[in-house]
Amino acid sequence: GAGVSQTPSNKVTEKGKYVELRCDPISGHTALYWYRQSLGQGPEFLIYFQGTGAADDSGLPNDRFFAVRPEGSVSTLKIQRTERGDSAVYLCASSFDGSGEQYFGPGTRLTVT
Amino acid sequence: EDQVTQSPEALRLQEGESSSLNCSYTVSGLRGLFWYRQDPGKGPEFLFTLYSAGEEKEKERLKATLTKKESFLHITAPKPEDSATYLCAVRSGATNKLIFGTGTLLAVQP
């Protein structure tokens, strides 16, 4: 079956602009996660959804970052007033019910100029 | 604070030269230790989950083992296609978030 998909694969934006990153989880997976990965580092947790609600958003770095999952499937990560330090690969993962292994998408590479 | 440390940072092997990667962890209430493989420009690919000390899992040339403080990923007779970054992560406590190490970059030369 289809895996986790993310769009766009690459996004270049200017400092101060607003961006949206999209994640389509594996069909039937109720849990969805966002991570951020900088060069040479492991993924860093941002937020976890169980169904439509954010069960843990403790990894969001500040209030410029926000994520939604209105129908319990597709999720959008929104970043306002982007800064150069936001440049990274944003990874989305899903799991069947939150207790098992997480399957990752290919990521969106965000570059803020 | 939950923490994962991987060593070495990089490892270069000749084809057929077996070795092990280490993942040390400190966590309050382990609810799973995970190994992933990541190729350049791609997302992490799930390999194994281990839940309790003494547990072992195998897949082709890879075997993962777990103790109360660390996990090893043993690579037997590696091939060039095994070249990748191998990431270790733990799921801790009441949350489902994964805490990752920085990975081991493995290069297998023919």
PDB file of C-alpha atoms in Angstrom:
ATOM      1  CA  GLY A   1       0.000   0.000   0.000  1.00  0.00           C
ATOM      2  CA  ALA A   2       0.946   3.651  -0.220  1.00  0.00           C
ATOM      3  CA  GLY A   3       3.264   5.023   2.381  1.00  0.00           C
ATOM      4  CA  VAL A   4       3.332   8.432   4.034  1.00  0.00           C
ATOM      5  CA  SER A   5       3.480  11.221   1.488  1.00  0.00           C
ATOM      6  CA  GLN A   6       4.579  14.833   2.009  1.00  0.00           C
ATOM      7  CA  THR A   7       4.259  17.888  -0.180  1.00  0.00           C
ATOM      8  CA  PRO A   8       6.054  19.856  -1.337  1.00  0.00           C
ATOM      9  CA  SER A   9       9.331  17.940  -1.398  1.00  0.00           C
ATOM     10  CA  ASN A  10      11.227  21.232  -1.408  1.00  0.00           C
ATOM     11  CA  LYS A  11      10.195  24.715  -0.350  1.00  0.00           C
ATOM     12  CA  VAL A  12      12.270  27.859  -0.609  1.00  0.00           C
ATOM     13  CA  THR A  13      10.846  30.958   1.044  1.00  0.00           C
ATOM     14  CA  GLU A  14      11.996  34.370   2.125  1.00  0.00           C
ATOM     15  CA  LYS A  15      12.467  35.352   5.732  1.00  0.00           C
ATOM     16  CA  GLY A  16       9.217  36.592   7.218  1.00  0.00           C
ATOM     17  CA  LYS A  17       6.920  34.647   4.879  1.00  0.00           C
ATOM     18  CA  TYR A  18       4.263  32.090   5.841  1.00  0.00           C
ATOM     19  CA  VAL A  19       4.541  28.435   4.748  1.00  0.00           C
ATOM     20  CA  GLU A  20       2.365  25.340   4.909  1.00  0.00           C
ATOM     21  CA  LEU A  21       3.679  21.799   4.746  1.00  0.00           C
ATOM     22  CA  ARG A  22       1.321  18.909   4.072  1.00  0.00           C
ATOM     23  CA  CYS A  23       1.366  15.295   5.235  1.00  0.00           C
ATOM     24  CA  ASP A  24      -0.786  12.390   4.017  1.00  0.00           C
ATOM     25  CA  PRO A  25      -0.466   9.474   6.460  1.00  0.00           C
ATOM     26  CA  ILE A  26      -0.864   5.790   5.719  1.00  0.00           C
ATOM     27  CA  SER A  27      -4.557   4.974   5.302  1.00  0.00           C
ATOM     28  CA  GLY A  28      -6.085   3.794   8.565  1.00  0.00           C
ATOM     29  CA  HIS A  29      -3.340   5.175  10.806  1.00  0.00           C
ATOM     30  CA  THR A  30      -4.838   7.215  13.622  1.00  0.00           C
ATOM     31  CA  ALA A  31      -1.576   8.605  14.996  1.00  0.00           C
ATOM     32  CA  LEU A  32       0.441  11.252  13.148  1.00  0.00           C
ATOM     33  CA  TYR A  33       3.707  12.914  14.135  1.00  0.00           C
ATOM     34  CA  TRP A  34       5.805  15.816  12.916  1.00  0.00           C
ATOM     35  CA  TYR A  35       9.570  15.913  13.399  1.00  0.00           C
ATOM     36  CA  ARG A  36      12.283  18.312  12.281  1.00  0.00           C
ATOM     37  CA  GLN A  37      15.743  17.174  11.209  1.00  0.00           C
ATOM     38  CA  SER A  38      18.753  19.435  10.846  1.00  0.00           C
ATOM     39  CA  LEU A  39      21.876  18.384   8.975  1.00  0.00           C
ATOM     40  CA  GLY A  40      23.859  15.755  10.849  1.00  0.00           C
ATOM     41  CA  GLN A  41      21.228  15.385  13.565  1.00  0.00           C
ATOM     42  CA  GLY A  42      18.508  12.907  14.359  1.00  0.00           C
ATOM     43  CA  PRO A  43      14.857  13.877  13.938  1.00  0.00           C
ATOM     44  CA  GLU A  44      13.507  16.114  16.703  1.00  0.00           C
ATOM     45  CA  PHE A  45       9.891  15.734  17.841  1.00  0.00           C
ATOM     46  CA  LEU A  46       7.482  18.602  17.204  1.00  0.00           C
ATOM     47  CA  ILE A  47       3.879  17.430  17.679  1.00  0.00           C
ATOM     48  CA  TYR A  48       1.762  14.282  17.911  1.00  0.00           C
ATOM     49  CA  PHE A  49      -1.871  13.872  16.839  1.00  0.00           C
ATOM     50  CA  GLN A  50      -4.186  11.091  17.911  1.00  0.00           C
ATOM     51  CA  GLY A  51      -7.161  11.432  15.604  1.00  0.00           C
ATOM     52  CA  THR A  52      -8.002  15.096  15.178  1.00  0.00           C
ATOM     53  CA  GLY A  53      -6.535  16.335  18.437  1.00  0.00           C
ATOM     54  CA  ALA A  54      -2.979  17.294  19.318  1.00  0.00           C
ATOM     55  CA  ALA A  55      -2.094  14.873  22.121  1.00  0.00           C
ATOM     56  CA  ASP A  56       1.388  16.317  22.634  1.00  0.00           C
ATOM     57  CA  ASP A  57       2.667  19.600  21.196  1.00  0.00           C
ATOM     58  CA  SER A  58       5.568  19.986  23.605  1.00  0.00           C
ATOM     59  CA  GLY A  59       8.141  19.997  20.784  1.00  0.00           C
ATOM     60  CA  LEU A  60       6.832  23.050  18.934  1.00  0.00           C
ATOM     61  CA  PRO A  61       9.641  25.606  19.353  1.00  0.00           C
ATOM     62  CA  ASN A  62       7.444  28.715  19.651  1.00  0.00           C
ATOM     63  CA  ASP A  63       4.063  30.142  18.738  1.00  0.00           C
ATOM     64  CA  ARG A  64       5.061  30.693  15.108  1.00  0.00           C
ATOM     65  CA  PHE A  65       4.564  26.973  14.603  1.00  0.00           C
ATOM     66  CA  PHE A  66       1.095  25.450  14.431  1.00  0.00           C
ATOM     67  CA  ALA A  67      -0.319  22.181  13.090  1.00  0.00           C
ATOM     68  CA  VAL A  68      -3.809  20.925  12.322  1.00  0.00           C
ATOM     69  CA  ARG A  69      -5.455  17.659  11.404  1.00  0.00           C
ATOM     70  CA  PRO A  70      -9.124  18.614  11.000  1.00  0.00           C
ATOM     71  CA  GLU A  71     -10.515  15.309   9.727  1.00  0.00           C
ATOM     72  CA  GLY A  72      -8.114  12.905  11.391  1.00  0.00           C
ATOM     73  CA  SER A  73      -6.203  12.143   8.227  1.00  0.00           C
ATOM     74  CA  VAL A  74      -4.197  14.803   6.360  1.00  0.00           C
ATOM     75  CA  SER A  75      -2.192  17.196   8.520  1.00  0.00           C
ATOM     76  CA  THR A  76      -0.734  20.613   7.776  1.00  0.00           C
ATOM     77  CA  LEU A  77       2.207  22.161   9.597  1.00  0.00           C
ATOM     78  CA  LYS A  78       2.047  25.947   9.443  1.00  0.00           C
ATOM     79  CA  ILE A  79       4.964  28.262  10.106  1.00  0.00           C
ATOM     80  CA  GLN A  80       4.427  32.024  10.390  1.00  0.00           C
ATOM     81  CA  ARG A  81       7.068  34.730   9.988  1.00  0.00           C
ATOM     82  CA  THR A  82       9.722  32.226   8.949  1.00  0.00           C
ATOM     83  CA  GLU A  83      13.282  32.694  10.150  1.00  0.00           C
ATOM     84  CA  ARG A  84      16.528  31.375   8.672  1.00  0.00           C
ATOM     85  CA  GLY A  85      16.849  29.077  11.681  1.00  0.00           C
ATOM     86  CA  ASP A  86      13.676  27.291  10.578  1.00  0.00           C
ATOM     87  CA  SER A  87      15.574  25.813   7.627  1.00  0.00           C
ATOM     88  CA  ALA A  88      15.550  22.029   8.023  1.00  0.00           C
ATOM     89  CA  VAL A  89      13.887  18.873   6.740  1.00  0.00           C
ATOM     90  CA  TYR A  90      10.397  18.474   8.167  1.00  0.00           C
ATOM     91  CA  LEU A  91       9.402  14.842   8.518  1.00  0.00           C
ATOM     92  CA  CYS A  92       5.955  13.385   9.031  1.00  0.00           C
ATOM     93  CA  ALA A  93       5.317   9.904  10.422  1.00  0.00           C
ATOM     94  CA  SER A  94       2.225   7.837  11.123  1.00  0.00           C
ATOM     95  CA  SER A  95       1.451   4.745  13.156  1.00  0.00           C
ATOM     96  CA  PHE A  96      -1.603   2.520  13.438  1.00  0.00           C
ATOM     97  CA  ASP A  97      -2.654   3.583  16.923  1.00  0.00           C
ATOM     98  CA  GLY A  98       0.233   5.406  18.536  1.00  0.00           C
ATOM     99  CA  SER A  99       1.644   2.403  20.341  1.00  0.00           C
ATOM    100  CA  GLY A 100       3.581   0.791  17.515  1.00  0.00           C
ATOM    101  CA  GLU A 101       6.288   1.660  15.097  1.00  0.00           C
ATOM    102  CA  GLN A 102       6.204   4.954  13.232  1.00  0.00           C
ATOM    103  CA  TYR A 103       6.536   5.057   9.447  1.00  0.00           C
ATOM    104  CA  PHE A 104       8.110   8.153   7.978  1.00  0.00           C
ATOM    105  CA  GLY A 105       7.491  10.105   4.827  1.00  0.00           C
ATOM    106  CA  PRO A 106      10.267  11.443   2.570  1.00  0.00           C
ATOM    107  CA  GLY A 107      10.219  14.857   4.211  1.00  0.00           C
ATOM    108  CA  THR A 108       9.937  18.454   3.055  1.00  0.00           C
ATOM    109  CA  ARG A 109      13.193  20.371   2.799  1.00  0.00           C
ATOM    110  CA  LEU A 110      12.494  23.959   3.891  1.00  0.00           C
ATOM    111  CA  THR A 111      15.015  26.661   3.063  1.00  0.00           C
ATOM    112  CA  VAL A 112      14.486  30.170   4.408  1.00  0.00           C
ATOM    113  CA  THR A 113      16.580  32.784   2.604  1.00  0.00           C
TER     114      THR A 113
ATOM    115  CA  GLU B   1      15.969  13.930  30.894  1.00  0.00           C
ATOM    116  CA  ASP B   2      15.631  11.096  28.369  1.00  0.00           C
ATOM    117  CA  GLN B   3      18.680  10.775  26.160  1.00  0.00           C
ATOM    118  CA  VAL B   4      20.058   8.605  23.351  1.00  0.00           C
ATOM    119  CA  THR B   5      23.733   8.472  22.396  1.00  0.00           C
ATOM    120  CA  GLN B   6      25.028   6.613  19.361  1.00  0.00           C
ATOM    121  CA  SER B   7      28.571   5.557  18.579  1.00  0.00           C
ATOM    122  CA  PRO B   8      30.612   5.684  16.533  1.00  0.00           C
ATOM    123  CA  GLU B   9      29.522   8.796  14.612  1.00  0.00           C
ATOM    124  CA  ALA B  10      30.896   7.256  11.423  1.00  0.00           C
ATOM    125  CA  LEU B  11      32.140   3.812  10.478  1.00  0.00           C
ATOM    126  CA  ARG B  12      33.872   2.658   7.349  1.00  0.00           C
ATOM    127  CA  LEU B  13      33.954  -1.082   6.617  1.00  0.00           C
ATOM    128  CA  GLN B  14      35.205  -3.264   3.838  1.00  0.00           C
ATOM    129  CA  GLU B  15      32.612  -5.493   2.208  1.00  0.00           C
ATOM    130  CA  GLY B  16      32.269  -8.620   4.323  1.00  0.00           C
ATOM    131  CA  GLU B  17      33.815  -7.017   7.437  1.00  0.00           C
ATOM    132  CA  SER B  18      31.327  -7.506  10.303  1.00  0.00           C
ATOM    133  CA  SER B  19      30.900  -4.887  13.030  1.00  0.00           C
ATOM    134  CA  SER B  20      28.477  -3.416  15.570  1.00  0.00           C
ATOM    135  CA  LEU B  21      26.861  -0.035  16.144  1.00  0.00           C
ATOM    136  CA  ASN B  22      26.061   1.088  19.681  1.00  0.00           C
ATOM    137  CA  CYS B  23      23.066   2.943  21.084  1.00  0.00           C
ATOM    138  CA  SER B  24      23.181   3.935  24.773  1.00  0.00           C
ATOM    139  CA  TYR B  25      20.046   5.305  26.356  1.00  0.00           C
ATOM    140  CA  THR B  26      18.720   6.790  29.567  1.00  0.00           C
ATOM    141  CA  VAL B  27      14.961   6.902  29.822  1.00  0.00           C
ATOM    142  CA  SER B  28      12.338   6.881  32.534  1.00  0.00           C
ATOM    143  CA  GLY B  29      10.207   3.905  31.601  1.00  0.00           C
ATOM    144  CA  LEU B  30      11.272   2.384  28.290  1.00  0.00           C
ATOM    145  CA  ARG B  31       8.327   1.688  26.005  1.00  0.00           C
ATOM    146  CA  GLY B  32      10.300   0.542  23.021  1.00  0.00           C
ATOM    147  CA  LEU B  33      13.671   1.032  21.369  1.00  0.00           C
ATOM    148  CA  PHE B  34      13.635   1.524  17.604  1.00  0.00           C
ATOM    149  CA  TRP B  35      16.225   1.199  14.855  1.00  0.00           C
ATOM    150  CA  TYR B  36      15.823   3.038  11.577  1.00  0.00           C
ATOM    151  CA  ARG B  37      17.879   3.250   8.405  1.00  0.00           C
ATOM    152  CA  GLN B  38      18.088   6.579   6.568  1.00  0.00           C
ATOM    153  CA  ASP B  39      19.424   7.028   3.048  1.00  0.00           C
ATOM    154  CA  PRO B  40      20.504  10.490   1.854  1.00  0.00           C
ATOM    155  CA  GLY B  41      17.531  12.696   0.974  1.00  0.00           C
ATOM    156  CA  LYS B  42      14.976  10.204   2.291  1.00  0.00           C
ATOM    157  CA  GLY B  43      12.959   9.686   5.429  1.00  0.00           C
ATOM    158  CA  PRO B  44      13.946   7.099   8.047  1.00  0.00           C
ATOM    159  CA  GLU B  45      12.986   3.516   7.177  1.00  0.00           C
ATOM    160  CA  PHE B  46      11.803   1.324  10.064  1.00  0.00           C
ATOM    161  CA  LEU B  47      13.975  -1.699  10.855  1.00  0.00           C
ATOM    162  CA  PHE B  48      13.289  -3.087  14.352  1.00  0.00           C
ATOM    163  CA  THR B  49      11.483  -2.532  17.629  1.00  0.00           C
ATOM    164  CA  LEU B  50      12.816  -4.014  20.885  1.00  0.00           C
ATOM    165  CA  TYR B  51      10.869  -3.871  24.138  1.00  0.00           C
ATOM    166  CA  SER B  52      12.739  -5.768  26.844  1.00  0.00           C
ATOM    167  CA  ALA B  53      16.284  -6.628  27.874  1.00  0.00           C
ATOM    168  CA  GLY B  54      17.483  -9.820  26.237  1.00  0.00           C
ATOM    169  CA  GLU B  55      15.297  -9.414  23.198  1.00  0.00           C
ATOM    170  CA  GLU B  56      16.880  -9.910  19.760  1.00  0.00           C
ATOM    171  CA  LYS B  57      15.561  -9.372  16.242  1.00  0.00           C
ATOM    172  CA  GLU B  58      17.095 -10.187  12.871  1.00  0.00           C
ATOM    173  CA  LYS B  59      16.599  -9.084   9.296  1.00  0.00           C
ATOM    174  CA  GLU B  60      18.940 -10.253   6.569  1.00  0.00           C
ATOM    175  CA  ARG B  61      22.459  -9.161   7.607  1.00  0.00           C
ATOM    176  CA  LEU B  62      21.240  -7.093  10.578  1.00  0.00           C
ATOM    177  CA  LYS B  63      20.627  -8.197  14.156  1.00  0.00           C
ATOM    178  CA  ALA B  64      19.492  -5.886  16.943  1.00  0.00           C
ATOM    179  CA  THR B  65      19.943  -6.682  20.634  1.00  0.00           C
ATOM    180  CA  LEU B  66      18.850  -4.886  23.813  1.00  0.00           C
ATOM    181  CA  THR B  67      20.122  -4.611  27.387  1.00  0.00           C
ATOM    182  CA  LYS B  68      18.877  -2.357  30.184  1.00  0.00           C
ATOM    183  CA  LYS B  69      21.232   0.424  29.150  1.00  0.00           C
ATOM    184  CA  GLU B  70      22.106  -0.060  25.486  1.00  0.00           C
ATOM    185  CA  SER B  71      21.281  -1.643  22.179  1.00  0.00           C
ATOM    186  CA  PHE B  72      23.570  -2.988  19.501  1.00  0.00           C
ATOM    187  CA  LEU B  73      22.993  -3.273  15.785  1.00  0.00           C
ATOM    188  CA  HIS B  74      25.214  -6.058  14.509  1.00  0.00           C
ATOM    189  CA  ILE B  75      26.000  -6.094  10.802  1.00  0.00           C
ATOM    190  CA  THR B  76      27.266  -9.422   9.473  1.00  0.00           C
ATOM    191  CA  ALA B  77      29.189  -9.556   6.192  1.00  0.00           C
ATOM    192  CA  PRO B  78      27.954  -6.132   5.056  1.00  0.00           C
ATOM    193  CA  LYS B  79      27.507  -5.194   1.421  1.00  0.00           C
ATOM    194  CA  PRO B  80      27.852  -1.735  -0.188  1.00  0.00           C
ATOM    195  CA  GLU B  81      24.045  -1.423  -0.278  1.00  0.00           C
ATOM    196  CA  ASP B  82      24.061  -1.439   3.541  1.00  0.00           C
ATOM    197  CA  SER B  83      25.691   1.995   3.437  1.00  0.00           C
ATOM    198  CA  ALA B  84      23.363   4.481   5.154  1.00  0.00           C
ATOM    199  CA  THR B  85      22.849   6.352   8.411  1.00  0.00           C
ATOM    200  CA  TYR B  86      21.449   4.145  11.154  1.00  0.00           C
ATOM    201  CA  LEU B  87      19.306   5.899  13.731  1.00  0.00           C
ATOM    202  CA  CYS B  88      18.318   4.670  17.171  1.00  0.00           C
ATOM    203  CA  ALA B  89      15.327   6.064  19.063  1.00  0.00           C
ATOM    204  CA  VAL B  90      13.421   5.434  22.286  1.00  0.00           C
ATOM    205  CA  ARG B  91       9.778   6.045  23.099  1.00  0.00           C
ATOM    206  CA  SER B  92       9.543   7.149  26.660  1.00  0.00           C
ATOM    207  CA  GLY B  93       7.079   7.525  29.460  1.00  0.00           C
ATOM    208  CA  ALA B  94       3.509   8.538  28.834  1.00  0.00           C
ATOM    209  CA  THR B  95       4.075  10.119  25.444  1.00  0.00           C
ATOM    210  CA  ASN B  96       4.459   8.467  22.067  1.00  0.00           C
ATOM    211  CA  LYS B  97       7.186  10.748  20.828  1.00  0.00           C
ATOM    212  CA  LEU B  98      10.485   9.246  19.745  1.00  0.00           C
ATOM    213  CA  ILE B  99      13.767  10.598  21.036  1.00  0.00           C
ATOM    214  CA  PHE B 100      16.491  10.013  18.463  1.00  0.00           C
ATOM    215  CA  GLY B 101      20.252   9.779  18.637  1.00  0.00           C
ATOM    216  CA  THR B 102      22.381  11.579  16.076  1.00  0.00           C
ATOM    217  CA  GLY B 103      22.958   8.392  14.084  1.00  0.00           C
ATOM    218  CA  THR B 104      25.911   6.374  12.804  1.00  0.00           C
ATOM    219  CA  LEU B 105      26.965   6.967   9.209  1.00  0.00           C
ATOM    220  CA  LEU B 106      28.011   3.601   7.804  1.00  0.00           C
ATOM    221  CA  ALA B 107      30.023   3.314   4.599  1.00  0.00           C
ATOM    222  CA  VAL B 108      30.721  -0.145   3.185  1.00  0.00           C
ATOM    223  CA  GLN B 109      33.369  -0.213   0.508  1.00  0.00           C
ATOM    224  CA  PRO B 110      33.506  -2.951  -2.166  1.00  0.00           C
TER     225      PRO B 110
END
